[in-house]
Amino acid sequence: MKSVKSMQRISIDPITRLEGHGKIEIFLDENGEVVNAYFQVPELRGFEKFCQGRPVEELARIVPRI
Amino acid sequence: MAKPKVAVYWSAACGGCDVKVLDTNEKILDIAAAVDLLFWPIALDFKYKDVEEMADREIDLCIINGGIRNSEQEHIVKLLRRKSKVVAALGACAISGGIPALANLYDAQSILDYVYHKTTSIDNFQGPLPQPEYDAPEGRLTIPKFYDSVFALDQMIDVQYYIPGCPPPPSLIVKALTAFLQGTLPPPPATVAGEGSVCDECPRERNREAKVKKWKRIAQFTPPADTKKCLLDEGFFCLGPATQAGCEALCIKANIPCEGCMGKPQGVTDRGSKMLSYIASLTDASTEEEAKKILNDVVDQAGLLYRFDLPKSLIGGRRKE
Ligand code: SF4
Ligand code: SF4
């Protein structure tokens, strides 16, 4: 593993032209080569939780808003 | 003359509001030609950095959809507020939390726990939850802090205009943008919608004598053969009388009771209690006990009465598990 100090970082924040939220962090070494890249999803709404216990036919009206 | 500068942003949203901006069909071309778009994540490749570099009040009109669910969204809407002369909230999520605010019935911890540990589709054998900060070998990674509740946009920043709906009808988006371009927007704060309630736009007619013995679920729904019969009178939770006009009763024309996405009509403080008073007066009971029993049979009252506006409701949300 390269030392953290020499890592250069490129942030793509936000990623665009798609439905949803995301960002990408790319780490480069001293020669400009990609060492690692992280795709992050900075979003959660929790439909999994708040759909519980609701009448099943109402879900047809709730989940289109995911 | 320089074109007005416009930005569009989404926070805790589904993308439906952005799609409705595009659903203005060929008018989108006129809109695009009439303004300079400075930021619009779903459609254009501008970054948060570009917004930070703008002068204060550089944006003439900033249209924001989605509620505020995490620290990044709070940060960006506050940044956009500073960079904008006028802010408009587009859609139920921005105006009053919307569907994602049904999560306000639970706290952050129980949502995270369910989503990342308990859903049947997840295999998180080591059990970590997303952390706001994570030290990767190459450097620190950050994601926003997930808040305990969803907030409406105007609970975070000043909002001048409201364009309601979930999603808002393209006709209202065109109406608002045309007024903006012509300089004829009403004095703020103002809602760009229709006059009165959804009942005023509905082809069905309420019968003032109607009484309901049992409230039904939409699963039991077969449209009354008489297309003039009001769905509320027939025992379905149709939120028309407690919902802002402007959608032209789209759902009811498709035989679906109104779920209230246009939000509360002007002058109403708490939409759920307003609707409940209609429901109570229609309920056919001779004693209070009987009325309570009939109403208690309704499954998920919170989800029916406050589907789009828990953050703006008097009940507020949160129930103990
Ligand atoms: S108001 Fe409705 S259409 Fe707009 S972002 Fe929210 S859920 Fe989607
Ligand atoms: S309650 Fe619903 S069906 Fe009845 S008139 Fe109003 S909007 Fe139409």
XYZ file of C-alpha atoms and ligand atoms in Angstrom:
403
model
C 0.000 0.000 0.000
C 1.293 3.454 -0.960
C 1.712 5.961 1.797
C -1.375 8.081 2.454
C 0.617 11.322 2.305
C 1.491 11.050 -1.353
C -2.052 10.189 -2.428
C -3.759 12.630 -4.678
C -7.529 12.631 -4.641
C -10.091 13.364 -7.340
C -13.658 13.875 -6.087
C -16.589 13.598 -8.449
C -19.327 15.153 -6.373
C -22.100 14.777 -7.221
C -22.211 12.303 -10.056
C -24.725 13.708 -12.508
C -27.148 12.904 -15.302
C -28.633 9.888 -13.588
C -31.490 9.306 -11.180
C -30.153 9.221 -7.643
C -27.326 10.602 -5.560
C -23.732 9.481 -5.598
C -20.138 10.532 -5.396
C -16.873 8.966 -6.473
C -13.492 9.399 -4.818
C -10.463 8.364 -6.841
C -7.015 8.082 -5.272
C -3.889 8.475 -7.398
C -0.260 7.715 -6.604
C 2.673 10.084 -7.261
C 2.774 8.956 -10.902
C -0.892 9.764 -11.416
C -1.893 6.109 -11.532
C -5.217 5.100 -9.984
C -4.639 3.261 -6.717
C -8.243 2.869 -5.690
C -11.685 4.337 -6.340
C -14.709 4.455 -4.063
C -18.297 4.859 -5.150
C -20.399 6.287 -2.336
C -24.146 6.638 -2.047
C -24.826 9.565 0.288
C -28.534 8.874 0.414
C -31.022 6.735 2.263
C -34.722 7.270 2.789
C -35.724 4.036 4.463
C -38.697 2.842 2.421
C -37.839 -0.686 3.641
C -38.757 0.406 7.144
C -41.678 2.745 6.705
C -43.555 0.513 4.261
C -43.907 -2.099 6.984
C -47.362 -2.478 8.447
C -49.102 -0.463 5.760
C -52.001 -1.922 3.763
C -50.514 -3.824 0.852
C -52.620 -2.051 -1.758
C -51.337 1.304 -0.499
C -47.794 0.252 -1.369
C -48.741 0.546 -5.017
C -49.232 4.248 -4.295
C -46.235 4.656 -1.974
C -43.322 2.869 -3.633
C -43.567 4.633 -7.013
C -42.021 7.493 -5.038
C -38.794 5.541 -4.446
C -30.326 41.423 -21.937
C -28.718 38.670 -19.922
C -30.845 35.594 -19.480
C -32.147 34.804 -15.987
C -30.012 32.229 -14.200
C -31.786 29.131 -12.961
C -30.684 26.186 -10.814
C -32.565 22.976 -10.033
C -31.653 20.704 -7.137
C -33.007 17.539 -5.560
C -32.483 16.503 -1.973
C -34.484 13.612 -0.402
C -36.428 13.064 -3.616
C -37.333 10.335 -6.068
C -36.541 12.079 -9.322
C -40.220 12.396 -10.221
C -40.201 16.161 -9.784
C -37.205 16.549 -12.101
C -38.909 14.312 -14.635
C -41.983 16.555 -14.461
C -39.836 19.539 -15.381
C -38.895 17.554 -18.489
C -42.550 16.537 -18.937
C -43.297 20.093 -19.911
C -42.609 18.494 -23.331
C -41.759 20.916 -26.118
C -42.027 23.826 -23.655
C -38.807 22.587 -22.057
C -37.032 23.848 -25.188
C -38.489 27.333 -24.733
C -37.556 27.251 -21.066
C -34.023 26.074 -21.838
C -33.668 28.827 -24.448
C -34.997 31.527 -22.133
C -32.746 30.860 -19.141
C -29.171 29.972 -18.321
C -29.135 26.725 -16.382
C -26.314 26.853 -13.856
C -26.917 23.645 -11.933
C -29.226 20.661 -12.406
C -27.741 17.344 -11.291
C -30.185 15.068 -13.120
C -29.571 16.766 -16.459
C -26.313 18.719 -16.473
C -22.780 18.080 -15.290
C -22.165 20.816 -12.734
C -20.570 20.015 -9.381
C -21.129 21.315 -5.839
C -17.794 23.095 -6.274
C -19.300 25.128 -9.129
C -22.074 26.291 -6.814
C -19.583 27.209 -4.091
C -17.707 29.364 -6.576
C -20.790 31.371 -7.573
C -21.305 34.875 -6.236
C -23.969 35.296 -3.562
C -27.408 35.845 -5.124
C -26.041 34.970 -8.557
C -28.889 32.510 -9.253
C -32.151 34.297 -10.096
C -34.393 31.305 -9.435
C -33.489 28.117 -7.616
C -36.030 25.301 -7.791
C -35.561 22.678 -5.088
C -37.375 19.369 -4.845
C -37.041 16.823 -2.057
C -37.098 17.129 1.711
C -34.084 17.349 4.006
C -33.020 13.966 5.295
C -29.270 14.337 5.909
C -26.453 16.796 6.565
C -25.372 17.065 2.929
C -28.857 18.115 1.842
C -29.000 20.705 4.619
C -25.612 22.040 3.585
C -26.456 22.235 -0.127
C -29.870 23.894 0.299
C -28.335 26.482 2.645
C -25.581 27.070 0.102
C -28.115 27.410 -2.708
C -30.217 29.762 -0.586
C -27.211 32.039 -0.202
C -26.480 31.910 -3.919
C -30.097 32.573 -4.988
C -32.438 35.526 -5.147
C -35.616 33.440 -5.256
C -36.162 29.889 -4.012
C -39.147 27.777 -5.080
C -40.069 24.476 -3.436
C -41.193 21.975 -6.063
C -43.327 19.017 -4.997
C -44.675 17.494 -1.828
C -41.276 16.359 -0.498
C -39.826 19.874 -0.531
C -43.045 21.510 0.643
C -43.934 19.212 3.504
C -41.603 16.186 3.584
C -43.648 14.034 1.236
C -43.677 10.245 1.176
C -40.075 9.889 2.498
C -41.240 11.687 5.643
C -43.400 8.692 6.549
C -40.033 7.650 7.989
C -40.579 10.281 10.696
C -42.654 7.677 12.493
C -39.311 6.000 13.300
C -35.947 7.238 14.498
C -32.726 7.024 12.480
C -31.387 4.072 14.436
C -34.354 1.805 13.833
C -34.354 2.667 10.118
C -30.622 1.973 9.753
C -30.922 -1.221 11.744
C -33.774 -2.517 9.623
C -32.310 -1.501 6.273
C -28.768 -2.761 6.904
C -29.403 -5.727 9.187
C -32.876 -7.124 8.849
C -34.245 -6.830 5.327
C -34.459 -10.228 3.654
C -32.448 -9.050 0.680
C -29.405 -7.990 2.730
C -26.466 -10.178 3.692
C -24.482 -7.963 6.041
C -22.739 -10.716 8.013
C -20.250 -8.411 9.734
C -23.020 -5.978 10.549
C -21.473 -2.532 10.000
C -23.725 0.467 9.469
C -22.776 3.343 7.157
C -20.528 5.745 9.088
C -20.275 9.492 8.409
C -16.488 9.067 8.383
C -14.447 6.083 7.311
C -10.676 5.842 7.184
C -9.877 3.934 4.046
C -6.201 2.975 3.555
C -5.902 5.745 0.952
C -7.561 8.490 2.949
C -10.668 9.545 4.802
C -14.052 9.043 3.153
C -17.150 10.865 4.307
C -20.847 10.467 3.754
C -23.600 12.708 5.151
C -25.056 12.254 8.612
C -28.469 10.588 8.437
C -30.891 12.693 10.488
C -33.528 11.431 12.886
C -36.286 13.119 10.877
C -37.084 14.484 7.456
C -37.595 18.250 7.313
C -39.563 20.332 4.853
C -37.457 22.796 2.885
C -38.880 25.863 4.625
C -37.973 24.341 7.990
C -34.347 24.824 6.865
C -34.321 27.893 4.614
C -36.615 30.734 3.488
C -38.812 29.702 0.578
C -40.700 32.190 -1.587
C -42.783 29.970 -3.878
C -44.456 26.590 -3.619
C -45.399 24.380 -6.559
C -47.317 21.454 -5.044
C -47.986 17.889 -6.142
C -46.351 14.495 -6.088
C -45.218 14.969 -8.691
C -46.461 18.470 -9.559
C -48.491 18.723 -12.766
C -46.302 20.058 -15.614
C -48.999 22.693 -16.250
C -48.182 24.256 -12.855
C -44.449 24.142 -13.549
C -45.030 25.935 -16.856
C -47.330 28.422 -15.111
C -44.705 29.199 -12.470
C -41.810 29.453 -14.921
C -43.801 31.620 -17.328
C -44.744 33.981 -14.508
C -41.104 34.057 -13.408
C -39.914 34.917 -16.924
C -42.579 37.580 -17.379
C -41.996 39.023 -13.929
C -45.595 38.351 -12.922
C -45.073 36.021 -9.958
C -47.330 37.083 -7.065
C -45.740 38.624 -3.988
C -44.100 35.882 -1.891
C -44.765 33.641 -0.100
C -47.201 32.182 -2.635
C -48.390 28.822 -3.884
C -48.728 28.273 -7.620
C -51.781 26.005 -7.864
C -55.528 26.067 -8.513
C -58.335 27.704 -6.575
C -60.048 25.854 -3.732
C -59.835 22.116 -3.108
C -59.631 19.048 -5.350
C -63.416 18.617 -4.897
C -63.846 21.868 -6.817
C -62.077 20.324 -9.816
C -63.611 16.854 -9.478
C -66.318 15.670 -11.895
C -67.982 13.698 -9.068
C -70.386 15.412 -6.704
C -70.568 15.204 -2.944
C -73.937 14.371 -1.523
C -74.433 16.377 1.652
C -76.822 13.714 3.002
C -74.402 10.798 2.588
C -73.462 8.642 5.581
C -70.791 5.956 5.822
C -71.252 2.861 7.980
C -67.883 1.306 7.204
C -64.743 2.909 5.753
C -63.261 0.738 3.041
C -59.749 0.033 1.801
C -58.914 0.815 -1.815
C -58.345 -2.940 -2.290
C -62.135 -3.219 -1.997
C -62.606 -0.612 -4.629
C -64.889 -1.012 -7.582
C -65.799 2.348 -9.024
C -69.447 3.215 -8.475
C -71.378 2.629 -11.702
C -72.677 6.161 -11.330
C -69.661 8.216 -12.398
C -71.078 11.206 -10.567
C -70.977 9.508 -7.167
C -68.396 10.900 -4.778
C -65.808 8.355 -3.639
C -65.742 9.748 -0.116
C -69.505 9.331 0.186
C -68.968 5.731 -0.975
C -66.707 5.088 2.007
C -63.243 5.543 0.532
C -60.637 7.839 2.028
C -60.678 10.453 -0.715
C -58.664 13.417 0.548
C -60.140 15.766 -2.060
C -61.903 18.145 0.351
C -58.705 18.665 2.365
C -56.367 18.941 -0.615
C -55.205 21.962 -2.582
C -56.648 22.222 -6.120
C -54.394 22.328 -9.177
C -54.133 18.704 -10.340
C -57.507 18.747 -12.097
C -58.529 15.697 -10.062
C -56.307 13.467 -12.159
C -56.479 10.427 -9.850
C -60.224 10.551 -9.319
C -60.745 10.741 -13.070
C -58.811 7.444 -13.160
C -61.095 6.072 -10.404
C -58.478 6.343 -7.665
C -59.417 8.255 -4.509
C -57.288 11.348 -3.900
C -54.329 10.607 -1.601
C -53.637 14.271 -1.005
C -50.343 14.886 -2.790
C -51.168 18.527 -3.578
C -50.981 19.323 0.120
C -53.280 21.315 2.304
C -55.538 24.004 0.878
C -54.763 27.627 1.747
C -55.769 28.533 5.268
C -55.714 24.988 6.676
C -53.257 24.439 9.535
C -53.295 20.681 9.966
C -54.496 18.755 6.966
C -54.972 15.404 8.714
C -57.260 16.819 11.375
C -59.186 18.748 8.739
C -59.735 15.504 6.821
C -60.584 13.619 9.982
C -63.347 16.100 10.715
C -64.880 15.367 7.273
C -64.549 11.652 7.939
C -66.091 11.963 11.393
C -69.061 13.979 10.165
C -69.748 11.422 7.429
C -69.489 8.455 9.769
C -72.876 6.938 10.459
C -72.857 6.369 14.197
C -75.413 7.199 16.845
C -72.989 7.216 19.767
C -69.430 8.393 20.234
C -68.456 4.823 21.102
C -69.828 3.535 17.839
C -68.063 6.280 15.875
C -64.762 5.395 17.566
C -65.250 1.763 16.686
C -65.932 2.521 13.025
C -62.882 4.789 12.811
C -60.641 2.355 14.686
C -61.314 -0.191 11.955
C -59.431 2.034 9.511
C -55.976 0.530 8.960
C -53.036 2.979 9.011
C -54.771 6.286 9.679
C -51.437 8.128 9.900
C -50.450 6.858 6.455
C -53.786 7.889 4.968
C -54.215 11.274 6.635
C -50.580 12.431 6.753
C -49.063 10.630 3.789
C -47.329 13.725 2.456
C -46.932 16.071 5.377
C -45.815 14.506 8.656
C -43.089 17.152 9.256
C -45.754 19.852 8.960
C -48.407 18.086 11.015
C -49.452 18.776 14.570
C -48.835 15.136 15.469
C -45.252 15.479 14.252
C -44.490 11.806 13.838
C -42.453 9.285 15.834
C -44.187 6.372 17.400
C -42.647 4.090 19.967
C -41.854 0.633 18.711
S -42.775 15.193 -4.486
Fe -43.246 13.134 -5.277
S -42.444 13.178 -7.381
Fe -41.454 14.888 -6.270
S -39.531 14.041 -5.450
Fe -41.105 13.817 -3.863
S -41.865 11.727 -4.145
Fe -40.830 12.305 -6.058
S -64.231 13.721 -2.047
Fe -63.048 12.972 -3.772
S -64.519 12.001 -5.167
Fe -65.657 13.266 -3.727
S -65.912 15.208 -4.794
Fe -64.100 15.406 -3.509
S -62.396 14.844 -4.811
Fe -64.285 14.132 -5.839
